[in-house]
Steps between C-alpha positions, in 0.01 A plus 500: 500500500580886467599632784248741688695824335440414148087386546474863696679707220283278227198600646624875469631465178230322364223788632689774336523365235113396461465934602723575234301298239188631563612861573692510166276285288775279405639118439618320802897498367469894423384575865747198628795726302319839644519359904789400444665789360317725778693247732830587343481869530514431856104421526397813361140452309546684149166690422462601171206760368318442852536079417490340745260700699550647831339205684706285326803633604421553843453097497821434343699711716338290828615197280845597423565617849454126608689361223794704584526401853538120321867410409562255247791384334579524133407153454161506730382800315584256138286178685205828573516646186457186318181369753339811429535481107431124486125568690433854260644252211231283544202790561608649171641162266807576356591288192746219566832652340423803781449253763790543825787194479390342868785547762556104491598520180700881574707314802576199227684772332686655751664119580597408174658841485656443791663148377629678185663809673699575844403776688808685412403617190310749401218400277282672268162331371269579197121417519448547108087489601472629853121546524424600843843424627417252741754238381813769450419644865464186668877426328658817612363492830586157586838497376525811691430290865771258351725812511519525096549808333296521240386766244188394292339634163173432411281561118174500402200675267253515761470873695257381719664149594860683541336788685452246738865335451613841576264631836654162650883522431489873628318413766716175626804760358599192293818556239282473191455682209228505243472521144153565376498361144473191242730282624609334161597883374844641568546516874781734680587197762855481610625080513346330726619203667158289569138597292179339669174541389144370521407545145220581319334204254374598207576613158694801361328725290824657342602293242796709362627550810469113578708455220805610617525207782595130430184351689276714238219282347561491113133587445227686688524647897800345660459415889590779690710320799699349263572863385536649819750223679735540196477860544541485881833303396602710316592753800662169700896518514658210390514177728172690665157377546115451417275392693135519346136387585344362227272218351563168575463428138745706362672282287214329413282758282456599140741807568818240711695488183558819496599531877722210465648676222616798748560255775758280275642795378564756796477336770549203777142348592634381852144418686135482549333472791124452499301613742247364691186388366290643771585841407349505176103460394547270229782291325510767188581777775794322630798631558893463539818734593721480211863539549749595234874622474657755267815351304826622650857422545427345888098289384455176336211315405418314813597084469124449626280765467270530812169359444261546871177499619402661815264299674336792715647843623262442815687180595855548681599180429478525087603829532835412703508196258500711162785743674714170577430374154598834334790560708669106357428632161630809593847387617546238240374695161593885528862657489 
C-alpha cells in the first residue's frame, strides 16, 4: 500500500484538479497540466480573464496550503502523479498508444539498465516516443536512488501528452529535456548511450520519409515502431543499447522482413524477454522488451541470444528467477 502521505496529497490533488476542470471548461490532462503548473510556481493558482472564478480560487488556495505542508520525494511525487493520471485516464479513455507504461514494467527498465552500466558513468537516455513520460521518469528517478547520474531526453508530436511529460519532470526536478516534434524527422539529440521506449503500434503515414530507413515497407504505410527504434538507434553510440517494448509478434508479421532487414544489417539482436501474460487483455496485445546492441569495436553478436519469459512481475520468486537467468546470460554472452 501507499503510505498515508501519498492517499492524503491524492485526495488534494485529485479535487483541484476536478475544480480546475469545471472552472475552466476543460479536458482532464489540460487541467492535470494547469494544477500542476500552479503547483510549480510555488502553488500559486494562475487566473486568467477572471477564469477560474473567485470561489474557485479561494478553494484552491485552502487545497494547496495542505498539499504544501506534505513532503514527498522525487520519486513519491512520480508513483502520485502517475495514480492520479491512470484514474482521469480511465474517466476520459485515452487511445492505447497514449496509454502510461505501468511502473512494473518502468522498474524492469531501470534493472536491465543497471546490468548493462556501472554507476560510474554518466548516462544519457533517449525516449524516441515519450508520451506522458511515465517510462523515462520512472528511469531517471530510479537510477537516481541507485546513485546514477543520469541526463535523459525525451521526443514526441503530442502537446498535450508532453505537456504532461513536462509538468512532471519540473516538478520531480528530473534531468530531462524535451523535444516536441516527429520523432522520425531530424532531431538535435546529442549520443546517447541507452534509448528506451514504449512505442507506438501502428502505421506511418509518411511514406517518403519512411523511405529513407532500412525497415521501410517496399509498398504502402510502413509500421511506425519499426521506424522509430531504427531512428532511436540512430542517436545510440557505438557498443550502446536498445531496449524497446513492442509486439510479441514482431518478427512474425507481413512488415518482419523488413525489420529483419535493419536488424541483420545494423545491429546485434541480443534478447527478448516476454512479458507476462496476465498483463495483457488478449494474446494479439502481447507484449515483449526487445533488446538490441549498436555495432562497435567492444559488441559482438551474442553466442546465444537471450530468449525469456517472465512468468509474473507480481511473483518474487519468477521475478528473482528471470534476474538469475539474465545475469548467466549476462556474464557468459556480452564483452
Amino acid at each position: 500500500m501507499f503510505p498515508e502521505k501519498i492517499e492524503k496529497a491524492f485526495g488534494l490533488m485529485e479535487q483541484a484538479i476536478g475544480l480546475l476542470k469545471r472552472s475552466l471548461d476543460t479536458s482532464f490532462l489540460d487541467a492535470y497540466t494547469e494544477n500542476g503548473e500552479n503547483i510549480i510556481d510555488n502553488y500559486q493558482v494562475r487566473v486568467l480573464d477572471g477564469v477560474p472564478d473567485e470561489q474557485t480560487v479561494q478553494k484552491l488556495k485552502t487545497i494547496y496550503q495542505q498539499l504544501q505542508a506534505i513532503e514527498l520525494e522525487p520519486e513519491e511525487m512520480r508513483r502520485l502523479s502517475q495514480l492520479i493520471l491512470l484514474k482521469g485516464n480511465k474517466a476520459e479513455s485515452l487511445q492505447a498508444n497514449h496509454q502510461l507504461t505501468p511502473d512494473s514494467i518502468g522498474f524492469l527498465f531501470v534493472y536491465l539498465i543497471e546490468q548493462l552500466f556501472s554507476p560510474e558513468q554518466s548516462l544519457k537516455i533517449l525516449d524516441i516516443a515519450t508520451g506522458m513520460g511515465n517510462l523515462l521518469l520512472t528511469t531517471v528517478l530510479n537510477l537516481n536512488i541507485a546513485k546514477y547520474s543520469v541526463q535523459g531526453f525525451g521526443v514526441d508530436i503530442d502537446d498535450t501528452l508532453l505537456s504532461v511529460s513536462a509538468t512532471n519532470n519540473e516538478w520531480t526536478k528530473a534531468a530531462i529535456q524535451l523535444f516536441h516534434q516527429d520523432g522520425l524527422q531530424d532531431l538535435l539529440v546529442d549520443p546517447v548511450d541507452v534509448a528506451i521506449s514504449d512505442l507506438p503500434i501502428g502505421y506511418y503515414p509518411n511514406d517518403e520519409k519512411a523511405k529513407e530507413f532500412d525497415s521501410a515497407a517496399e509498398e504502402g504505410h510502413s509500421y511506425a515502431h519499426h521506424l522509430l527504434m531504427e531512428q532511436a538507434m540512430k542517436f545510440v553510440k557505438p557498443d550502446g543499447y536498445g531496449l524497446f517494448l513492442i509486439p510479441t509478434n514482431i518478427l512474425e508479421t507481413e512488415q518482419s522482413t523488413y525489420f529483419k532487414n535493419w536488424l541483420q544489417k545494423n545491429v546485434y539482436l541480443q534478447g527478448m524477454i516476454q512479458l507476462p501474460d496476465e498483463l495483457f487483455k488478449s494474446v494479439q496485445s502481447r507484449k515483449s522488451i526487445l533488446f538490441v546492441q549498436n555495432k562497435g569495436e567492444h559488441s559482438e553478436q551474442a553466442k546465444e541470444v537471450l530468449v525469456a519469459k517472465l512468468g509474473s512481475l507480481k511473483d518474487p520468486a519468477k521475478i528473482t528467477q528471470f534476474f538469475q537467468q539474465f545475469e548467466a546470460w549476462k556474464s557468459s554472452n556480452l564483452k
